mmCIF file of C-alpha atoms and ligand atoms in Angstrom:
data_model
loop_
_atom_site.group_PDB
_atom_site.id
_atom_site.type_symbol
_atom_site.label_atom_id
_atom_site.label_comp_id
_atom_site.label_asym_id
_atom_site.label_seq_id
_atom_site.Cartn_x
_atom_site.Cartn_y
_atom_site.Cartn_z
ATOM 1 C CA UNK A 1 89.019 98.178 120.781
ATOM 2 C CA UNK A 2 92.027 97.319 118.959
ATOM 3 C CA UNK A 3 92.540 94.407 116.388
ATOM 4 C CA UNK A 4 96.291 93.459 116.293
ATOM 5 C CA UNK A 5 97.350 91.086 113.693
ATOM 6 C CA UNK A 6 100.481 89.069 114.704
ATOM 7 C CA UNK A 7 101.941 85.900 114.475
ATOM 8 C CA UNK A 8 103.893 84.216 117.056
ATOM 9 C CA UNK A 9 108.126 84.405 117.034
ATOM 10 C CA UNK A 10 107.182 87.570 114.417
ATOM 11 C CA UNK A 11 108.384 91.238 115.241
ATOM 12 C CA UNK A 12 104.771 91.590 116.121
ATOM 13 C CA UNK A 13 106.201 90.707 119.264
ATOM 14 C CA UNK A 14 107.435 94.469 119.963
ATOM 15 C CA UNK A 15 103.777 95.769 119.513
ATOM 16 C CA UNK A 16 102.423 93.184 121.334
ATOM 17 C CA UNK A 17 104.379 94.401 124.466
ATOM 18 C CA UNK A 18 103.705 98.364 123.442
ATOM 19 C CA UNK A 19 99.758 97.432 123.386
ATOM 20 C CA UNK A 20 100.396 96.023 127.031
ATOM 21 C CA UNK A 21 102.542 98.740 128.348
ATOM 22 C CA UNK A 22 99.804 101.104 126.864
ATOM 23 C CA UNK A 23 96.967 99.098 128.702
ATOM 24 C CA UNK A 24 94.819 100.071 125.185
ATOM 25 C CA UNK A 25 91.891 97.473 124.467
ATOM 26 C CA UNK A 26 92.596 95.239 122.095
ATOM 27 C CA UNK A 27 92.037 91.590 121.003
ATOM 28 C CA UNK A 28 94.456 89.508 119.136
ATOM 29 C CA UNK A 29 93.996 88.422 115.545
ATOM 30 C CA UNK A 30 96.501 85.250 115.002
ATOM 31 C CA UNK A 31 97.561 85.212 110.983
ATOM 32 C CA UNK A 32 100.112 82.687 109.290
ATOM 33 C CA UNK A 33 100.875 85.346 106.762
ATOM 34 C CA UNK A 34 101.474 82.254 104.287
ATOM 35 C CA UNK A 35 99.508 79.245 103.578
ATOM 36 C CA UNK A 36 101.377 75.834 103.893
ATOM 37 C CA UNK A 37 102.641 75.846 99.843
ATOM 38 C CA UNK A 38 104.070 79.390 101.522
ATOM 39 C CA UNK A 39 102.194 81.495 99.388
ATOM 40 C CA UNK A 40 100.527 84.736 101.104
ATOM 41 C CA UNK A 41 97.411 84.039 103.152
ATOM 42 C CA UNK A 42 94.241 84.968 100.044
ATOM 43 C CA UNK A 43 92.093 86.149 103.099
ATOM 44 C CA UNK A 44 94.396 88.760 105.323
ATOM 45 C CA UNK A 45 96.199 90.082 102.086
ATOM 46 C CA UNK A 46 92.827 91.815 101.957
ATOM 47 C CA UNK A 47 93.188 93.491 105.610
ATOM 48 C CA UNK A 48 96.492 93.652 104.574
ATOM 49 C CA UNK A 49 97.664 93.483 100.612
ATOM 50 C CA UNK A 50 101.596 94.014 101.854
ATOM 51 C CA UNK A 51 101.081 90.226 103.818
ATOM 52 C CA UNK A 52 103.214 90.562 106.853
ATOM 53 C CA UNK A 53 102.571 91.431 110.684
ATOM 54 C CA UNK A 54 102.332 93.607 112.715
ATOM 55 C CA UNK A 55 99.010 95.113 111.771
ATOM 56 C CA UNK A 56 96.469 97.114 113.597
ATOM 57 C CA UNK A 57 92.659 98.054 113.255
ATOM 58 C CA UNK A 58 91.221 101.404 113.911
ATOM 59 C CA UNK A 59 93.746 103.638 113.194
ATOM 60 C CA UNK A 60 92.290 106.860 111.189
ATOM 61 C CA UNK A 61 93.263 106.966 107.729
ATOM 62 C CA UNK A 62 94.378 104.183 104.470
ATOM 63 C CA UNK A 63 97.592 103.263 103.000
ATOM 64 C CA UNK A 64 96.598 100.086 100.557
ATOM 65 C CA UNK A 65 94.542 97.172 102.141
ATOM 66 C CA UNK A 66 91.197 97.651 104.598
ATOM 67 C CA UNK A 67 90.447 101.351 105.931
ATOM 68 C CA UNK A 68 92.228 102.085 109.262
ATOM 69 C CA UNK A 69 94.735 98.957 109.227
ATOM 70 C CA UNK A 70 98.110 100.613 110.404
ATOM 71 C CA UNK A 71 100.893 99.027 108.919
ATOM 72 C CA UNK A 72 105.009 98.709 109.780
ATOM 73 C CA UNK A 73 106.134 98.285 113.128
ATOM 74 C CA UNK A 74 107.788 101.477 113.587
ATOM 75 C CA UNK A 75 104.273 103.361 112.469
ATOM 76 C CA UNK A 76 102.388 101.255 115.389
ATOM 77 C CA UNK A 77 104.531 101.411 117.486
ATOM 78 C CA UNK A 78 105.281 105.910 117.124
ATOM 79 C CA UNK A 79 101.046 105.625 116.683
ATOM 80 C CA UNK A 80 100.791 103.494 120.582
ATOM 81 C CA UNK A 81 103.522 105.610 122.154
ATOM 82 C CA UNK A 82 102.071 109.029 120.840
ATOM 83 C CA UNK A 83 98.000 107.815 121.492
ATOM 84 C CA UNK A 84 98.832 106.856 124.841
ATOM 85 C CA UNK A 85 100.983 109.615 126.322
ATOM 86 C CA UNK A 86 100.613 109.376 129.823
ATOM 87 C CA UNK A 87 102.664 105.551 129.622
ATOM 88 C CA UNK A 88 105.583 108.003 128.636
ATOM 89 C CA UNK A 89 106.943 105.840 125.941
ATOM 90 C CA UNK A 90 108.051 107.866 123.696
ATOM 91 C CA UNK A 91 110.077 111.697 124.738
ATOM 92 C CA UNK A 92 108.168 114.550 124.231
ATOM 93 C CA UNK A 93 111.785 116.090 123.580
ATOM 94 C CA UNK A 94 112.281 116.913 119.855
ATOM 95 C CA UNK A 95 115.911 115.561 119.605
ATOM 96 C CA UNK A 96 114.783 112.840 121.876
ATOM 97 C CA UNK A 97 111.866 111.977 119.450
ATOM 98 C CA UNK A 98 114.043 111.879 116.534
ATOM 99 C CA UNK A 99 116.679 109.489 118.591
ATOM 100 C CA UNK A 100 114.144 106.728 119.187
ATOM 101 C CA UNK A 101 112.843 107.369 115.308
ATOM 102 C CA UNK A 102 116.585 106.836 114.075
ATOM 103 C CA UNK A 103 116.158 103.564 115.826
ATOM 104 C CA UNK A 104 113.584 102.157 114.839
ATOM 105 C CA UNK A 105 114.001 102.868 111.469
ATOM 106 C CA UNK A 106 117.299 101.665 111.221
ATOM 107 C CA UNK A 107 116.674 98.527 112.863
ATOM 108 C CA UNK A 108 113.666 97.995 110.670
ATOM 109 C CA UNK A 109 115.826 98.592 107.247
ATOM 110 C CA UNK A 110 119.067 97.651 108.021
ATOM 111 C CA UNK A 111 118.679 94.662 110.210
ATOM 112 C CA UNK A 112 115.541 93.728 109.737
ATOM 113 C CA UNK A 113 115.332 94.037 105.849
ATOM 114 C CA UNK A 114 118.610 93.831 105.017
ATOM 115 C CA UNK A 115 119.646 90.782 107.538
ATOM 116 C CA UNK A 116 116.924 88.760 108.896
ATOM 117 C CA UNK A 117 115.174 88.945 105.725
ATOM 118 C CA UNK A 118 117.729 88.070 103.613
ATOM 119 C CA UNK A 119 119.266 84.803 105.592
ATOM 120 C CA UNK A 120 115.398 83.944 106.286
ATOM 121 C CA UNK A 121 113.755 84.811 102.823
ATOM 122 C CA UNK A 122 116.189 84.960 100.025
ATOM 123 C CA UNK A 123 113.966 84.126 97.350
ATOM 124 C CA UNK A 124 112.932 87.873 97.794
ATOM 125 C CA UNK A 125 116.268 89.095 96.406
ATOM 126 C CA UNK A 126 117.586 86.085 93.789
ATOM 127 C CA UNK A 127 115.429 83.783 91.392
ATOM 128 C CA UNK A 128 118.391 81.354 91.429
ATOM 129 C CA UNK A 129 117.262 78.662 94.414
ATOM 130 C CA UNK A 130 121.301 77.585 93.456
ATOM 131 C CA UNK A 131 122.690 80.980 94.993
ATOM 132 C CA UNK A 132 120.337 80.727 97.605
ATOM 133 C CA UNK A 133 123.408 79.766 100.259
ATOM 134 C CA UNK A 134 125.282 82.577 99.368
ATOM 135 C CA UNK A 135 122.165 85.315 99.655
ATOM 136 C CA UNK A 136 121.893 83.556 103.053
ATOM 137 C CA UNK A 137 125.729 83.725 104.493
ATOM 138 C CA UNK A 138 125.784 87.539 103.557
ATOM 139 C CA UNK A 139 122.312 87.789 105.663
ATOM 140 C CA UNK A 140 124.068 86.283 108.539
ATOM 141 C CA UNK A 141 127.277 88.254 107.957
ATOM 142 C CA UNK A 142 125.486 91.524 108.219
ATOM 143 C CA UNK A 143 123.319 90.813 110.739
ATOM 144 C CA UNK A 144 126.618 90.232 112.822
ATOM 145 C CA UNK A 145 127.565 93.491 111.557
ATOM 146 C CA UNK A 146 124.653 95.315 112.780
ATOM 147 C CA UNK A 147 124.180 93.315 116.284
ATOM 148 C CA UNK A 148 128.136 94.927 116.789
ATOM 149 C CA UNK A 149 126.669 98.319 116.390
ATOM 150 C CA UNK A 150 123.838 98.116 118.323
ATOM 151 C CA UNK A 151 126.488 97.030 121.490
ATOM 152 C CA UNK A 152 128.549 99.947 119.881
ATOM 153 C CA UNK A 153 125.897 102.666 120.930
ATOM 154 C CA UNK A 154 124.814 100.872 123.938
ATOM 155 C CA UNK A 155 129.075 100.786 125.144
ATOM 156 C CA UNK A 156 129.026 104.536 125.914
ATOM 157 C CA UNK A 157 127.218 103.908 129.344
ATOM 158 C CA UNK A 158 123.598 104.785 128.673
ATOM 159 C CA UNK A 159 120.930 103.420 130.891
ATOM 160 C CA UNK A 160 118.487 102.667 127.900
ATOM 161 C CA UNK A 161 118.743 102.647 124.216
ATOM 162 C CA UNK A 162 117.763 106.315 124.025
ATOM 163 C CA UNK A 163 120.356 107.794 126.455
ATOM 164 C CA UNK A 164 118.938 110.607 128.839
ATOM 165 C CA UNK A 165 115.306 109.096 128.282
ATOM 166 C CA UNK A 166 114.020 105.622 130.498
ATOM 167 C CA UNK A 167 112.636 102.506 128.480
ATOM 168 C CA UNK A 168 110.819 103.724 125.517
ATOM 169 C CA UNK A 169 109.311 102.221 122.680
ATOM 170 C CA UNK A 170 112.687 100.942 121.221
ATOM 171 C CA UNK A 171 113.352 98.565 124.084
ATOM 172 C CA UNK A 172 111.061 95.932 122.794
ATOM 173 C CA UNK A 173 111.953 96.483 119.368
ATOM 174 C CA UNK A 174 115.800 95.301 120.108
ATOM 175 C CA UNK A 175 114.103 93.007 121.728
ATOM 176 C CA UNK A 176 112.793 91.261 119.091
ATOM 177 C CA UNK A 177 116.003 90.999 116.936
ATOM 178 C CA UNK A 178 117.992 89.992 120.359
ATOM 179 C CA UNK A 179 115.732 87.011 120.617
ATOM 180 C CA UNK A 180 115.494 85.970 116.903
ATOM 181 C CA UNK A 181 120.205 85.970 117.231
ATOM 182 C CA UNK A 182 119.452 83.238 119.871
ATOM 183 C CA UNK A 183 117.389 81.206 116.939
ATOM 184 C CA UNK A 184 119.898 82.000 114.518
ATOM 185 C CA UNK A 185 122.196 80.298 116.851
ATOM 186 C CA UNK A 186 124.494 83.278 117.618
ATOM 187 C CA UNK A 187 125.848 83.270 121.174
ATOM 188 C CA UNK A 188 124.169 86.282 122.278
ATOM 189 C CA UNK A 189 126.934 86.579 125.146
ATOM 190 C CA UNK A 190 129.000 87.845 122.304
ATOM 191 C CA UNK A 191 127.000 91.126 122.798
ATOM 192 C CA UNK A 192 127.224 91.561 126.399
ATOM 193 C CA UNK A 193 125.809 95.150 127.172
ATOM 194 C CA UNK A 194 122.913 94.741 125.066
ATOM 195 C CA UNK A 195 121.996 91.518 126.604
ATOM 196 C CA UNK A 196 122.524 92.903 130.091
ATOM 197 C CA UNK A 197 119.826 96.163 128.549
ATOM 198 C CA UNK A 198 117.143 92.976 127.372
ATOM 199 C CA UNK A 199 117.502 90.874 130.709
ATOM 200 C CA UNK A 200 116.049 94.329 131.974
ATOM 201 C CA UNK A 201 113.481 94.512 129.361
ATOM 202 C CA UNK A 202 112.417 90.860 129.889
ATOM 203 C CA UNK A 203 112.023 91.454 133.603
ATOM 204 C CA UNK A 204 108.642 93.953 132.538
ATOM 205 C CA UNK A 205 105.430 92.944 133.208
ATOM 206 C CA UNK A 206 104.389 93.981 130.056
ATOM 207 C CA UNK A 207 106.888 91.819 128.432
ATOM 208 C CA UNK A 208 106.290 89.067 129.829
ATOM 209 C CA UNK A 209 102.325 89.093 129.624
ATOM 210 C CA UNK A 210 102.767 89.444 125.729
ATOM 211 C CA UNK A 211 105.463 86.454 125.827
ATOM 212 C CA UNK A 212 102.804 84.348 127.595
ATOM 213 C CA UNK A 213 99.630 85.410 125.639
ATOM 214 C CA UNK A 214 100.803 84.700 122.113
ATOM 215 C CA UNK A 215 104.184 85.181 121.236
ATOM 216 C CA UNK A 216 107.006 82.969 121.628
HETATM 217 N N1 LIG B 301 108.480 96.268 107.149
HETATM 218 C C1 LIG B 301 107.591 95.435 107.926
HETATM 219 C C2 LIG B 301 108.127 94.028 107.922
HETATM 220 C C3 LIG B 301 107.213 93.120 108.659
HETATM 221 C C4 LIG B 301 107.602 91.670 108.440
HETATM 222 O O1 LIG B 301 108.437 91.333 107.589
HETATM 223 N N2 LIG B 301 106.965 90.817 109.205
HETATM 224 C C5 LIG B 301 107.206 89.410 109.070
HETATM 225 C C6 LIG B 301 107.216 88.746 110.420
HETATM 226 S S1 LIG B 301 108.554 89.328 111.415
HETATM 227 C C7 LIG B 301 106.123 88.773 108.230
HETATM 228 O O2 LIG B 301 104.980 89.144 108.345
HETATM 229 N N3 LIG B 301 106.530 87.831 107.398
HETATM 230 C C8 LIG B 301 105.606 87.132 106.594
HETATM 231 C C9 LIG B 301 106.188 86.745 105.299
HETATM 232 O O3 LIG B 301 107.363 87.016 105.080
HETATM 233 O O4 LIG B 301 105.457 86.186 104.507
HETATM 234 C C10 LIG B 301 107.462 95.981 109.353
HETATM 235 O O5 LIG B 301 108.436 96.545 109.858
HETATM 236 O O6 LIG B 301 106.395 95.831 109.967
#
């Protein structure tokens, strides 16, 4: 049995729908990563010294934190896909592989990271609470940049986000970051072919159990 750390409206969300797509055992651990003076949560930085979601028990090995806590979205969700083969998430196909890898890690750094972060959380990068608008506008401005991208690799008339492959762990991944443009008020129509690939993605099972049971 699994223990999966999230927190609702959080990336989480992506594993959340992997764990159900997987049908794997697992309970749900709820964690406001931050206390209400927004400081990091004394108890799960313990599980978890890095403080953030998505997080999962009983995966073999240690990075910092409690013994078999898998950490980083990507890692769970390459660790779900590749534990559970037979829900063919992930291609066994080399190149394939690497496509859905080049993804996720992409997403992760330079959207995630380098966008959401920074419009939602720019006392990570500046001290000065005075430049704090500025930090924020350039979030926004590249998170614009990447969403363009994303509907530039999707334009070329691939079914899914890995073309030749179905729905794979990447789906609910772009999933996440489609849903947090809507609560950054970006009209998501702007991006037409994605949101035609997540309308798809929404219309899962799996997607919508984990929508219901904990995320928003
Ligand atoms: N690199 C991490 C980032 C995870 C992350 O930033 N999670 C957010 C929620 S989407 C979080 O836990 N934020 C808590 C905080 O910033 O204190 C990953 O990909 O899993």
């Amino acid at each position: 049995m699994y223990r999966f750390y999230y927190s609702p409206g959080a990336c989480s969300l992506a594993v959340h729908i992997i764990l159900e797509e997987t049908g794997a055992s697992y309970e749900m651990d709820l964690r406001s990563t931050r206390g209400p003076d927004g400081v990091a949560a004394p108890e799960y930085k313990e599980i978890n010294p890095k403080s953030r979601v998505p997080a999962l028990s009983d995966v073999k090995g240690r990075a910092i934190g409690a013994s078999g806590v898998l950490t980083e979205a990507p890692a769970v969700l390459v660790f779900l896909a590749r534990r559970f083969p037979e829900a063919g998430l992930m291609p066994s196909d080399c190149a394939a592989e690497a496509r859905c890898l080049e993804w996720l890690t992409w997403l992760s750094s330079e959207l995630h990271a380098a966008g959401f972060a920074v419009l939602w959380r720019p006392s990570r990068f500046i001290h000065d609470p005075d430049r704090f608008a500025e930090v924020e506008a350039r979030g926004r401005e590249t998170i614009r940049e990447r969403f363009n991208e994303v509907e530039a690799i999707l334009s070329d008339g691939r079914e899914w986000s890995v073309e030749g492959c179905g729905y794979t762990i990447v789906e609910p991944y772009l999933l996440v970051f489609w849903r947090w443009g809507t609560r950054i008020d970006f009209d998501m129509s702007a991006w037409p072919i994605w949101s035609r690939l997540m309308l798809r993605v929404l219309d899962r099972p799996a997607v919508q159990r984990a929508l219901a049971g904990g995320h928003v």
